[in-house]
mmCIF file of C-alpha atoms in Angstrom:
data_model
loop_
_atom_site.group_PDB
_atom_site.id
_atom_site.type_symbol
_atom_site.label_atom_id
_atom_site.label_comp_id
_atom_site.label_asym_id
_atom_site.label_seq_id
_atom_site.Cartn_x
_atom_site.Cartn_y
_atom_site.Cartn_z
ATOM 1 C CA MET H 1 111.186 74.520 -69.622
ATOM 2 C CA ARG H 2 110.232 71.358 -71.454
ATOM 3 C CA ARG H 3 110.130 68.187 -69.407
ATOM 4 C CA PRO H 4 112.199 65.305 -70.777
ATOM 5 C CA LYS H 5 110.181 62.656 -72.517
ATOM 6 C CA ALA H 6 109.626 59.622 -70.324
ATOM 7 C CA VAL H 7 111.186 56.333 -71.427
ATOM 8 C CA THR H 8 108.459 53.747 -71.941
ATOM 9 C CA VAL H 9 108.478 50.216 -70.549
ATOM 10 C CA GLY H 10 108.682 48.838 -74.101
ATOM 11 C CA THR H 11 111.805 50.877 -74.832
ATOM 12 C CA LYS H 12 113.433 49.769 -71.584
ATOM 13 C CA VAL H 13 112.689 46.097 -72.289
ATOM 14 C CA ALA H 14 113.971 46.389 -75.883
ATOM 15 C CA LEU H 15 117.178 48.104 -74.715
ATOM 16 C CA ALA H 16 117.711 45.496 -72.002
ATOM 17 C CA VAL H 17 117.223 42.613 -74.452
ATOM 18 C CA ALA H 18 119.482 44.255 -77.051
ATOM 19 C CA THR H 19 122.189 44.873 -74.451
ATOM 20 C CA ALA H 20 121.990 41.280 -73.251
ATOM 21 C CA ALA H 21 122.127 39.996 -76.842
ATOM 22 C CA VAL H 22 125.212 42.112 -77.623
ATOM 23 C CA ALA H 23 126.912 40.949 -74.409
ATOM 24 C CA VAL H 24 126.186 37.277 -75.104
ATOM 25 C CA ALA H 25 127.257 37.523 -78.765
ATOM 26 C CA ALA H 26 130.485 39.300 -77.797
ATOM 27 C CA ALA H 27 131.269 36.783 -75.050
ATOM 28 C CA VAL H 28 130.608 33.803 -77.346
ATOM 29 C CA GLY H 29 132.652 35.379 -80.141
ATOM 30 C CA VAL H 30 135.651 36.084 -77.894
ATOM 31 C CA LEU H 31 135.479 32.595 -76.396
ATOM 32 C CA VAL H 32 135.307 30.864 -79.799
ATOM 33 C CA HIS H 33 138.114 33.073 -81.130
ATOM 34 C CA HIS H 34 140.449 32.222 -78.247
ATOM 35 C CA ILE H 35 139.669 28.489 -78.291
ATOM 36 C CA THR H 36 140.145 28.249 -82.075
ATOM 37 C CA ALA H 37 143.338 30.284 -81.998
ATOM 38 C CA ALA H 38 144.754 28.136 -79.183
ATOM 39 C CA ASN H 39 143.865 24.881 -80.999
ATOM 40 C CA GLN H 40 145.337 26.117 -84.289
ATOM 41 C CA LEU H 41 148.566 27.179 -82.616
ATOM 42 C CA ALA H 42 148.855 23.931 -80.623
ATOM 43 C CA THR H 43 148.341 21.824 -83.764
ATOM 44 C CA ALA H 44 150.829 23.858 -85.797
ATOM 45 C CA ARG H 45 153.429 23.710 -83.012
ATOM 46 C CA SER H 46 153.013 19.944 -82.663
ATOM 47 C CA GLU H 47 153.421 19.395 -86.420
ATOM 48 C CA LEU H 48 156.473 21.639 -86.672
ATOM 49 C CA ASP H 49 158.023 20.044 -83.578
ATOM 50 C CA GLN H 50 157.641 16.596 -85.187
ATOM 51 C CA GLN H 51 159.289 17.927 -88.325
ATOM 52 C CA LEU H 52 162.130 19.304 -86.194
ATOM 53 C CA LEU H 53 162.680 15.898 -84.581
ATOM 54 C CA SER H 54 162.856 14.260 -88.026
ATOM 55 C CA ALA H 55 165.258 16.967 -89.182
ATOM 56 C CA ALA H 56 167.460 16.325 -86.122
ATOM 57 C CA TYR H 57 167.663 12.619 -86.963
ATOM 58 C CA ASP H 58 168.549 13.494 -90.567
ATOM 59 C CA TYR H 59 171.202 15.927 -89.335
ATOM 60 C CA ALA H 60 172.669 13.298 -87.031
ATOM 61 C CA ALA H 61 172.767 10.803 -89.931
ATOM 62 C CA ALA H 62 174.335 13.414 -92.214
ATOM 63 C CA ARG H 63 171.305 13.349 -94.494
ATOM 64 C CA LYS H 64 169.837 16.342 -96.268
ATOM 65 C CA SER H 65 167.366 18.201 -94.101
ATOM 66 C CA PRO H 66 165.068 21.252 -94.539
ATOM 67 C CA ALA H 67 166.309 22.546 -91.181
ATOM 68 C CA ARG H 68 168.982 25.221 -90.996
ATOM 69 C CA ILE H 69 171.971 25.543 -88.701
ATOM 70 C CA ASN H 70 172.255 28.864 -86.828
ATOM 71 C CA PRO H 71 169.929 30.844 -89.148
ATOM 72 C CA PRO H 72 170.708 34.561 -88.972
ATOM 73 C CA ASN H 73 167.055 35.587 -88.595
ATOM 74 C CA LEU H 74 166.471 33.330 -85.602
ATOM 75 C CA PRO H 75 164.371 35.288 -83.023
ATOM 76 C CA GLY H 76 166.244 36.247 -79.884
ATOM 77 C CA PRO H 77 163.868 34.483 -77.433
ATOM 78 C CA VAL H 78 164.287 31.240 -79.417
ATOM 79 C CA ALA H 79 168.092 31.450 -79.445
ATOM 80 C CA LYS H 80 168.205 32.191 -75.734
ATOM 81 C CA SER H 81 165.930 29.275 -74.825
ATOM 82 C CA VAL H 82 167.721 26.814 -77.125
ATOM 83 C CA ARG H 83 171.140 27.657 -75.711
ATOM 84 C CA GLY H 84 169.692 26.751 -72.324
ATOM 85 C CA GLY H 85 169.088 23.255 -73.615
ATOM 86 C CA VAL H 86 165.337 23.565 -74.296
ATOM 87 C CA ARG H 87 163.622 22.534 -77.512
ATOM 88 C CA VAL H 88 161.112 25.265 -78.292
ATOM 89 C CA THR H 89 158.408 26.321 -80.710
ATOM 90 C CA TYR H 90 157.760 30.029 -81.048
ATOM 91 C CA LEU H 91 155.246 32.167 -82.980
ATOM 92 C CA GLN H 92 156.826 35.352 -84.298
ATOM 93 C CA ASN H 93 154.003 37.851 -84.831
ATOM 94 C CA GLY H 94 154.173 40.790 -87.174
ATOM 95 C CA GLY H 95 153.105 41.707 -90.673
ATOM 96 C CA ARG H 96 153.896 38.137 -91.756
ATOM 97 C CA PRO H 97 153.625 35.752 -88.816
ATOM 98 C CA VAL H 98 156.226 32.942 -88.765
ATOM 99 C CA LEU H 99 156.224 29.801 -86.640
ATOM 100 C CA TRP H 100 159.650 28.603 -85.437
ATOM 101 C CA ALA H 101 160.883 25.303 -83.992
ATOM 102 C CA ALA H 102 164.482 24.996 -82.762
ATOM 103 C CA SER H 103 166.687 22.614 -80.834
ATOM 104 C CA ARG H 104 170.334 22.340 -79.827
ATOM 105 C CA VAL H 105 172.280 19.562 -81.550
ATOM 106 C CA SER H 106 175.278 17.601 -80.231
ATOM 107 C CA ASP H 107 178.007 19.911 -81.398
ATOM 108 C CA GLY H 108 176.382 22.967 -79.791
ATOM 109 C CA GLU H 109 174.856 24.278 -82.950
ATOM 110 C CA VAL H 110 171.205 25.423 -83.216
ATOM 111 C CA LEU H 111 168.998 23.495 -85.607
ATOM 112 C CA ALA H 112 165.885 25.466 -86.583
ATOM 113 C CA LEU H 113 162.793 25.120 -88.783
ATOM 114 C CA SER H 114 160.364 27.860 -89.733
ATOM 115 C CA ARG H 115 157.228 28.188 -91.781
ATOM 116 C CA SER H 116 154.669 30.861 -92.546
ATOM 117 C CA TYR H 117 151.702 31.135 -90.185
ATOM 118 C CA ALA H 118 149.703 33.314 -92.609
ATOM 119 C CA ARG H 119 147.254 30.553 -93.557
ATOM 120 C CA GLU H 120 146.181 30.074 -89.949
ATOM 121 C CA ALA H 121 145.988 33.842 -89.456
ATOM 122 C CA ARG H 122 143.718 34.183 -92.507
ATOM 123 C CA SER H 123 141.563 31.317 -91.276
ATOM 124 C CA LEU H 124 141.213 32.963 -87.868
ATOM 125 C CA ALA H 125 140.358 36.310 -89.464
ATOM 126 C CA SER H 126 137.695 34.614 -91.585
ATOM 127 C CA LEU H 127 136.279 32.984 -88.455
ATOM 128 C CA ASP H 128 136.160 36.381 -86.742
ATOM 129 C CA ARG H 129 134.212 37.853 -89.662
ATOM 130 C CA THR H 130 131.781 34.961 -89.573
ATOM 131 C CA LEU H 131 131.314 35.306 -85.831
ATOM 132 C CA LEU H 132 130.749 39.056 -86.214
ATOM 133 C CA ALA H 133 128.127 38.542 -88.935
ATOM 134 C CA VAL H 134 126.339 35.800 -87.017
ATOM 135 C CA GLY H 135 126.465 37.788 -83.796
ATOM 136 C CA ALA H 136 125.134 40.933 -85.471
ATOM 137 C CA THR H 137 122.311 38.981 -87.120
ATOM 138 C CA ALA H 138 121.412 37.240 -83.871
ATOM 139 C CA THR H 139 121.521 40.563 -82.009
ATOM 140 C CA VAL H 140 119.180 42.209 -84.526
ATOM 141 C CA LEU H 141 116.738 39.298 -84.421
ATOM 142 C CA VAL H 142 116.748 39.089 -80.631
ATOM 143 C CA SER H 143 116.432 42.887 -80.379
ATOM 144 C CA LEU H 144 113.428 42.849 -82.694
ATOM 145 C CA ALA H 145 111.866 40.107 -80.592
ATOM 146 C CA GLY H 146 112.606 42.117 -77.453
ATOM 147 C CA LEU H 147 111.158 45.244 -79.053
ATOM 148 C CA PHE H 148 107.994 43.368 -79.965
ATOM 149 C CA LEU H 149 107.712 41.982 -76.448
ATOM 150 C CA GLY H 150 108.481 45.352 -74.875
ATOM 151 C CA VAL H 151 105.983 47.222 -77.050
ATOM 152 C CA ARG H 152 103.328 44.647 -76.226
ATOM 153 C CA MET H 153 104.049 44.924 -72.517
ATOM 154 C CA GLY H 154 104.139 48.709 -72.764
ATOM 155 C CA ARG H 155 100.781 48.837 -74.528
ATOM 156 C CA ARG H 156 99.193 46.605 -71.927
ATOM 157 C CA ALA H 157 100.648 48.635 -69.068
ATOM 158 C CA THR H 158 99.593 51.894 -70.771
ATOM 159 C CA ALA H 159 96.077 50.557 -71.267
ATOM 160 C CA ALA H 160 95.875 49.690 -67.571
ATOM 161 C CA ALA H 161 97.214 53.138 -66.601
ATOM 162 C CA ARG H 162 94.760 54.957 -68.882
ATOM 163 C CA THR H 163 91.876 52.930 -67.533
ATOM 164 C CA ALA H 164 92.945 53.768 -63.981
ATOM 165 C CA GLU H 165 93.045 57.462 -64.966
ATOM 166 C CA ARG H 166 89.540 57.209 -66.449
ATOM 167 C CA ILE H 167 88.316 55.617 -63.230
ATOM 168 C CA ALA H 168 89.984 58.382 -61.207
ATOM 169 C CA ASN H 169 88.214 60.956 -63.398
ATOM 170 C CA GLY H 170 84.823 59.419 -62.627
ATOM 171 C CA ASP H 171 84.311 56.848 -65.384
ATOM 172 C CA LEU H 172 83.589 53.898 -63.115
ATOM 173 C CA ASP H 173 82.463 51.754 -66.056
ATOM 174 C CA ALA H 174 85.971 51.703 -67.545
ATOM 175 C CA ARG H 175 87.591 48.284 -67.453
ATOM 176 C CA VAL H 176 90.829 46.641 -68.577
ATOM 177 C CA ASN H 177 90.864 43.418 -70.582
ATOM 178 C CA PRO H 178 93.296 41.103 -68.714
ATOM 179 C CA ASP H 179 95.426 39.279 -71.299
ATOM 180 C CA GLY H 180 97.687 36.458 -70.171
ATOM 181 C CA ARG H 181 98.786 35.294 -66.748
ATOM 182 C CA ASP H 182 101.738 37.566 -66.028
ATOM 183 C CA GLU H 183 102.098 40.506 -63.640
ATOM 184 C CA ILE H 184 100.505 42.974 -66.064
ATOM 185 C CA ALA H 185 97.430 40.749 -66.363
ATOM 186 C CA ARG H 186 97.290 40.625 -62.579
ATOM 187 C CA LEU H 187 97.588 44.415 -62.465
ATOM 188 C CA SER H 188 94.737 44.728 -64.975
ATOM 189 C CA ALA H 189 92.553 42.408 -62.915
ATOM 190 C CA SER H 190 93.399 44.440 -59.794
ATOM 191 C CA VAL H 191 92.367 47.671 -61.552
ATOM 192 C CA ASN H 192 89.037 46.085 -62.477
ATOM 193 C CA THR H 193 88.537 44.849 -58.927
ATOM 194 C CA MET H 194 89.350 48.301 -57.591
ATOM 195 C CA ALA H 195 86.844 49.883 -59.984
ATOM 196 C CA ASP H 196 84.124 47.429 -58.927
ATOM 197 C CA ALA H 197 84.768 48.054 -55.246
ATOM 198 C CA LEU H 198 84.967 51.822 -55.725
ATOM 199 C CA GLY H 199 81.763 51.861 -57.770
ATOM 200 C CA ALA H 200 79.920 49.803 -55.174
ATOM 201 C CA ARG H 201 81.145 52.016 -52.346
ATOM 202 C CA LEU H 202 80.252 55.255 -54.136
ATOM 203 C CA GLU H 203 76.836 53.899 -55.070
ATOM 204 C CA ALA H 204 76.220 52.972 -51.446
ATOM 205 C CA GLU H 205 77.306 56.446 -50.337
ATOM 206 C CA ARG H 206 75.049 58.069 -52.945
ATOM 207 C CA ARG H 207 72.074 56.054 -51.796
ATOM 208 C CA VAL H 208 72.709 56.848 -48.146
ATOM 209 C CA THR H 209 73.145 60.548 -48.924
ATOM 210 C CA ALA H 210 69.996 60.687 -51.051
ATOM 211 C CA ASP H 211 67.979 58.694 -48.498
ATOM 212 C CA ILE H 212 69.092 60.919 -45.636
ATOM 213 C CA ALA H 213 68.305 64.069 -47.592
ATOM 214 C CA HIS H 214 64.883 62.771 -48.640
ATOM 215 C CA GLU H 215 64.100 61.743 -45.075
ATOM 216 C CA LEU H 216 65.111 65.197 -43.822
ATOM 217 C CA ARG H 217 62.902 67.109 -46.272
ATOM 218 C CA THR H 218 59.686 66.259 -44.441
ATOM 219 C CA PRO H 219 60.770 67.299 -40.926
ATOM 220 C CA VAL H 220 62.498 70.391 -42.317
ATOM 221 C CA ALA H 221 59.323 71.373 -44.140
ATOM 222 C CA GLY H 222 57.395 70.885 -40.866
ATOM 223 C CA MET H 223 59.917 73.034 -39.042
ATOM 224 C CA SER H 224 59.546 75.756 -41.680
ATOM 225 C CA ALA H 225 55.798 75.722 -41.214
ATOM 226 C CA ALA H 226 56.112 75.735 -37.418
ATOM 227 C CA VAL H 227 58.487 78.703 -37.478
ATOM 228 C CA GLY H 228 55.743 80.773 -39.070
ATOM 229 C CA LEU H 229 53.605 80.236 -35.963
ATOM 230 C CA LEU H 230 56.213 81.649 -33.592
ATOM 231 C CA PRO H 231 55.666 85.179 -32.256
ATOM 232 C CA PRO H 232 57.954 87.806 -33.779
ATOM 233 C CA GLY H 233 61.159 88.500 -31.923
ATOM 234 C CA PRO H 234 64.924 87.898 -31.882
ATOM 235 C CA ALA H 235 64.502 84.239 -30.950
ATOM 236 C CA SER H 236 62.028 83.713 -33.775
ATOM 237 C CA ASP H 237 64.395 85.369 -36.265
ATOM 238 C CA LEU H 238 67.278 83.188 -35.067
ATOM 239 C CA VAL H 239 65.227 80.006 -35.431
ATOM 240 C CA THR H 240 63.979 81.119 -38.851
ATOM 241 C CA ARG H 241 67.514 81.672 -40.142
ATOM 242 C CA ALA H 242 68.647 78.321 -38.743
ATOM 243 C CA VAL H 243 65.745 76.497 -40.410
ATOM 244 C CA GLN H 244 66.407 78.277 -43.696
ATOM 245 C CA ASN H 245 70.071 77.277 -43.531
ATOM 246 C CA LEU H 246 69.106 73.688 -42.757
ATOM 247 C CA ARG H 247 66.628 73.648 -45.631
ATOM 248 C CA GLY H 248 69.252 75.026 -48.013
ATOM 249 C CA LEU H 249 71.739 72.398 -46.827
ATOM 250 C CA VAL H 250 69.225 69.587 -47.448
ATOM 251 C CA GLU H 251 68.550 70.902 -50.942
ATOM 252 C CA ASP H 252 72.307 71.108 -51.585
ATOM 253 C CA VAL H 253 72.792 67.506 -50.481
ATOM 254 C CA LEU H 254 69.977 66.391 -52.784
ATOM 255 C CA GLU H 255 71.549 68.344 -55.647
ATOM 256 C CA VAL H 256 74.914 66.653 -55.053
ATOM 257 C CA ALA H 257 73.219 63.246 -54.877
ATOM 258 C CA ARG H 258 71.487 63.845 -58.230
ATOM 259 C CA MET H 259 74.743 64.906 -59.858
ATOM 260 C CA ASP H 260 76.604 61.933 -58.383
ATOM 261 C CA ALA H 261 73.934 59.615 -59.746
ATOM 262 C CA GLN H 262 74.284 61.322 -63.163
ATOM 263 C CA VAL H 263 70.537 61.758 -63.505
ATOM 264 C CA ALA H 264 70.702 65.514 -64.070
ATOM 265 C CA THR H 265 69.131 66.718 -67.339
ATOM 266 C CA LEU H 266 69.655 69.968 -69.203
ATOM 267 C CA GLU H 267 66.823 72.369 -70.041
ATOM 268 C CA THR H 268 68.531 74.683 -72.518
ATOM 269 C CA GLU H 269 67.427 78.016 -73.904
ATOM 270 C CA GLN H 270 69.100 81.129 -75.243
ATOM 271 C CA ARG H 271 70.029 83.708 -72.613
ATOM 272 C CA GLN H 272 72.295 86.697 -72.309
ATOM 273 C CA VAL H 273 75.256 85.994 -70.075
ATOM 274 C CA SER H 274 74.997 89.391 -68.369
ATOM 275 C CA ALA H 275 71.328 88.821 -67.541
ATOM 276 C CA MET H 276 72.096 85.478 -65.924
ATOM 277 C CA ALA H 277 74.961 87.040 -63.928
ATOM 278 C CA ARG H 278 72.778 89.889 -62.600
ATOM 279 C CA ARG H 279 69.971 87.506 -61.708
ATOM 280 C CA ALA H 280 72.378 85.171 -59.903
ATOM 281 C CA VAL H 281 73.740 87.861 -57.544
ATOM 282 C CA ALA H 282 70.617 89.989 -57.167
ATOM 283 C CA ALA H 283 70.034 88.794 -53.610
ATOM 284 C CA LEU H 284 73.673 89.142 -52.532
ATOM 285 C CA ALA H 285 74.749 92.461 -51.068
ATOM 286 C CA GLY H 286 78.272 93.630 -51.840
ATOM 287 C CA VAL H 287 78.550 92.045 -55.294
ATOM 288 C CA GLU H 288 79.232 94.206 -58.357
ATOM 289 C CA VAL H 289 78.520 93.076 -61.938
ATOM 290 C CA ARG H 290 80.692 94.555 -64.685
ATOM 291 C CA VAL H 291 80.079 93.776 -68.367
ATOM 292 C CA VAL H 292 83.106 93.985 -70.649
ATOM 293 C CA ALA H 293 81.429 92.216 -73.564
ATOM 294 C CA ASP H 294 78.068 90.488 -73.675
ATOM 295 C CA THR H 295 76.854 87.537 -75.715
ATOM 296 C CA VAL H 296 73.938 85.136 -76.030
ATOM 297 C CA VAL H 297 74.543 81.463 -75.256
ATOM 298 C CA THR H 298 72.392 78.365 -75.410
ATOM 299 C CA THR H 299 72.558 76.796 -71.971
ATOM 300 C CA ASP H 300 70.599 75.800 -68.882
ATOM 301 C CA PRO H 301 70.156 79.177 -67.154
ATOM 302 C CA ARG H 302 69.169 77.668 -63.794
ATOM 303 C CA ARG H 303 72.441 75.775 -63.558
ATOM 304 C CA VAL H 304 74.534 78.753 -64.721
ATOM 305 C CA GLU H 305 72.878 81.006 -62.151
ATOM 306 C CA ARG H 306 73.393 78.384 -59.445
ATOM 307 C CA ILE H 307 77.109 78.256 -60.263
ATOM 308 C CA LEU H 308 77.503 82.040 -60.146
ATOM 309 C CA THR H 309 75.433 82.335 -56.958
ATOM 310 C CA ASN H 310 77.571 79.736 -55.190
ATOM 311 C CA LEU H 311 80.825 81.318 -56.395
ATOM 312 C CA ALA H 312 79.764 84.812 -55.321
ATOM 313 C CA ALA H 313 78.408 83.595 -51.964
ATOM 314 C CA ASN H 314 81.622 81.669 -51.336
ATOM 315 C CA ALA H 315 83.662 84.788 -52.180
ATOM 316 C CA LEU H 316 81.602 86.864 -49.757
ATOM 317 C CA ARG H 317 81.890 84.252 -47.015
ATOM 318 C CA HIS H 318 85.588 83.466 -47.274
ATOM 319 C CA GLY H 319 87.043 86.512 -49.080
ATOM 320 C CA ALA H 320 86.739 90.256 -48.647
ATOM 321 C CA PRO H 321 84.534 92.810 -50.421
ATOM 322 C CA PRO H 322 84.069 94.049 -52.977
ATOM 323 C CA VAL H 323 83.187 90.902 -54.891
ATOM 324 C CA GLU H 324 83.293 91.528 -58.640
ATOM 325 C CA VAL H 325 81.493 89.512 -61.319
ATOM 326 C CA GLU H 326 82.985 90.352 -64.712
ATOM 327 C CA VAL H 327 81.196 89.233 -67.902
ATOM 328 C CA ASP H 328 83.444 88.975 -70.948
ATOM 329 C CA GLY H 329 81.443 87.175 -73.626
ATOM 330 C CA PRO H 330 80.989 83.529 -72.601
ATOM 331 C CA VAL H 331 83.588 83.946 -69.823
ATOM 332 C CA VAL H 332 82.469 85.025 -66.342
ATOM 333 C CA ARG H 333 85.033 85.849 -63.636
ATOM 334 C CA VAL H 334 84.116 86.010 -59.951
ATOM 335 C CA ARG H 335 86.783 87.683 -57.825
ATOM 336 C CA ASP H 336 87.061 88.882 -54.243
ATOM 337 C CA HIS H 337 89.703 91.117 -52.663
ATOM 338 C CA GLY H 338 90.718 88.933 -49.750
ATOM 339 C CA GLU H 339 93.879 86.938 -49.153
ATOM 340 C CA GLY H 340 93.138 84.406 -51.886
ATOM 341 C CA PHE H 341 92.846 80.655 -51.621
ATOM 342 C CA PRO H 342 94.936 79.132 -48.810
ATOM 343 C CA PRO H 343 97.876 77.089 -50.161
ATOM 344 C CA ASP H 344 96.450 73.745 -49.033
ATOM 345 C CA LEU H 345 92.999 74.454 -50.498
ATOM 346 C CA PHE H 346 94.548 75.842 -53.688
ATOM 347 C CA ALA H 347 96.509 72.606 -54.152
ATOM 348 C CA VAL H 348 93.342 70.539 -53.651
ATOM 349 C CA LEU H 349 91.372 72.646 -56.146
ATOM 350 C CA HIS H 350 93.980 71.893 -58.832
ATOM 351 C CA THR H 351 94.231 68.151 -58.134
ATOM 352 C CA SER H 352 91.124 66.388 -56.866
ATOM 353 C CA GLY H 353 88.782 69.398 -56.982
ATOM 354 C CA PRO H 354 86.710 70.861 -54.121
ATOM 355 C CA GLN H 355 86.062 68.534 -51.205
ATOM 356 C CA ARG H 356 82.690 68.546 -49.506
ATOM 357 C CA PHE H 357 82.653 70.344 -46.159
ATOM 358 C CA ARG H 358 86.422 70.802 -46.328
ATOM 359 C CA THR H 359 87.526 72.823 -43.302
ATOM 360 C CA THR H 360 90.460 75.202 -43.798
ATOM 361 C CA ALA H 361 90.405 76.756 -40.322
ATOM 362 C CA PRO H 362 88.647 76.066 -37.027
ATOM 363 C CA GLY H 363 84.993 76.981 -37.464
ATOM 364 C CA ALA H 364 85.300 77.734 -41.215
ATOM 365 C CA GLY H 365 84.785 75.445 -44.190
ATOM 366 C CA THR H 366 83.925 75.468 -47.872
ATOM 367 C CA GLY H 367 80.642 73.595 -47.473
ATOM 368 C CA LEU H 368 78.981 72.303 -50.616
ATOM 369 C CA GLY H 369 79.069 75.535 -52.617
ATOM 370 C CA LEU H 370 82.193 74.850 -54.685
ATOM 371 C CA THR H 371 81.330 71.159 -55.002
ATOM 372 C CA ILE H 372 77.928 71.989 -56.494
ATOM 373 C CA ALA H 373 79.451 74.653 -58.741
ATOM 374 C CA VAL H 374 82.015 72.195 -60.137
ATOM 375 C CA GLY H 375 79.338 69.512 -60.575
ATOM 376 C CA GLN H 376 76.977 71.873 -62.379
ATOM 377 C CA ALA H 377 79.790 73.050 -64.639
ATOM 378 C CA ARG H 378 80.509 69.430 -65.508
ATOM 379 C CA VAL H 379 76.825 68.876 -66.385
ATOM 380 C CA LEU H 380 76.916 71.980 -68.598
ATOM 381 C CA ASP H 381 80.197 70.845 -70.201
ATOM 382 C CA ALA H 382 81.603 74.200 -69.076
ATOM 383 C CA GLU H 383 85.104 74.890 -67.777
ATOM 384 C CA LEU H 384 85.501 76.123 -64.206
ATOM 385 C CA THR H 385 88.968 77.008 -62.949
ATOM 386 C CA PHE H 386 90.284 78.614 -59.755
ATOM 387 C CA ARG H 387 93.312 80.810 -59.196
ATOM 388 C CA ASN H 388 94.739 83.517 -56.981
ATOM 389 C CA HIS H 389 94.559 86.845 -58.812
ATOM 390 C CA PRO H 390 97.953 88.536 -59.390
ATOM 391 C CA GLU H 391 96.612 91.723 -57.784
ATOM 392 C CA GLY H 392 95.220 89.900 -54.774
ATOM 393 C CA GLY H 393 92.144 87.908 -53.940
ATOM 394 C CA ALA H 394 90.711 84.610 -55.140
ATOM 395 C CA GLU H 395 89.197 84.278 -58.601
ATOM 396 C CA ALA H 396 86.966 81.657 -60.219
ATOM 397 C CA VAL H 397 86.632 81.644 -64.019
ATOM 398 C CA LEU H 398 83.575 80.057 -65.674
ATOM 399 C CA THR H 399 83.797 79.499 -69.437
ATOM 400 C CA LEU H 400 80.457 78.543 -70.978
ATOM 401 C CA PRO H 401 80.488 76.238 -73.997
ATOM 402 C CA ASP H 402 79.452 77.424 -77.449
ATOM 403 C CA ARG H 403 76.487 75.064 -77.594
ATOM 404 C CA PRO H 404 74.509 75.033 -80.894
#
């Protein structure tokens, strides 16, 4: 199922500005319309009422007047109000709006004046069209300005997010260019500060790790030499295995330190993938190599063999036999027949990658094997993925690059 496309910050800002512009234009238009209409009607009523007063004086003096007595088309509300002794003005709406003014004269008759209100109606309609055009133009201009501002903000925020992603992926030299003095500029500066602090901390950790490993090499070498002087026996064998494990651990720590410092160099040559796979697992009992299709690749064979050795040893240690190494061209799959990766470890492998000395159960951990394998794959520009096989067991898939 496709995930819905995320709405960007720029789009949100542009929509917010456009909505605000439409709301303001509509409010201003309605307000101006009502004020103008009320002023027009008040002026027209005042003028017609003055004409009605003049007509009443003319009627009282028996002079000719434009007013009419008891007109048959007099609106009902006007007639009712006038008979109550009130002088009124009344706007009769309809297809042709008419403004009325009426008053009761001395003999009980109704004296009324009327005139067309079409001119005012046309003027108000013209004003509405002008307000609509001005409002639409202002809305478009403000929306374009909001879109420009939103796109600019979105680009700056996206640049900061991408830089943070690059830093998370190991590019500690990535930086954001803070532009301006707003919150996004502050965010950019914070990302740069975070990268500086993270780089300094990682560099300090690398130096400590490398220094400790280098300092341990000499006493470990002395222990290895001293073990050879012990008389044969179970105790001697136990000490020998412990020293060998300690020596391997020191070498692993040094290997991780070199990869962290990005000082590893490739020594490439052409090798058959199947030959490298067999050489990598030659010293591991319980590992089967199956060749589906073979090919020759240009790579660093020492690093490829180290990856496959670590993957197979990890499968033997944490999985169940048999451990199968399948060669299919440049793709090598290492699979065991155990219970597969635990859910918590599987989630870590697909997010932050293997963690050094991660412990999944009391007394059991992943050590540095997977960490070194992932680091070596990164040096080779190869792809290393982990999954639980549909038929059971854990599987690691190494895809070697087609290097010229």
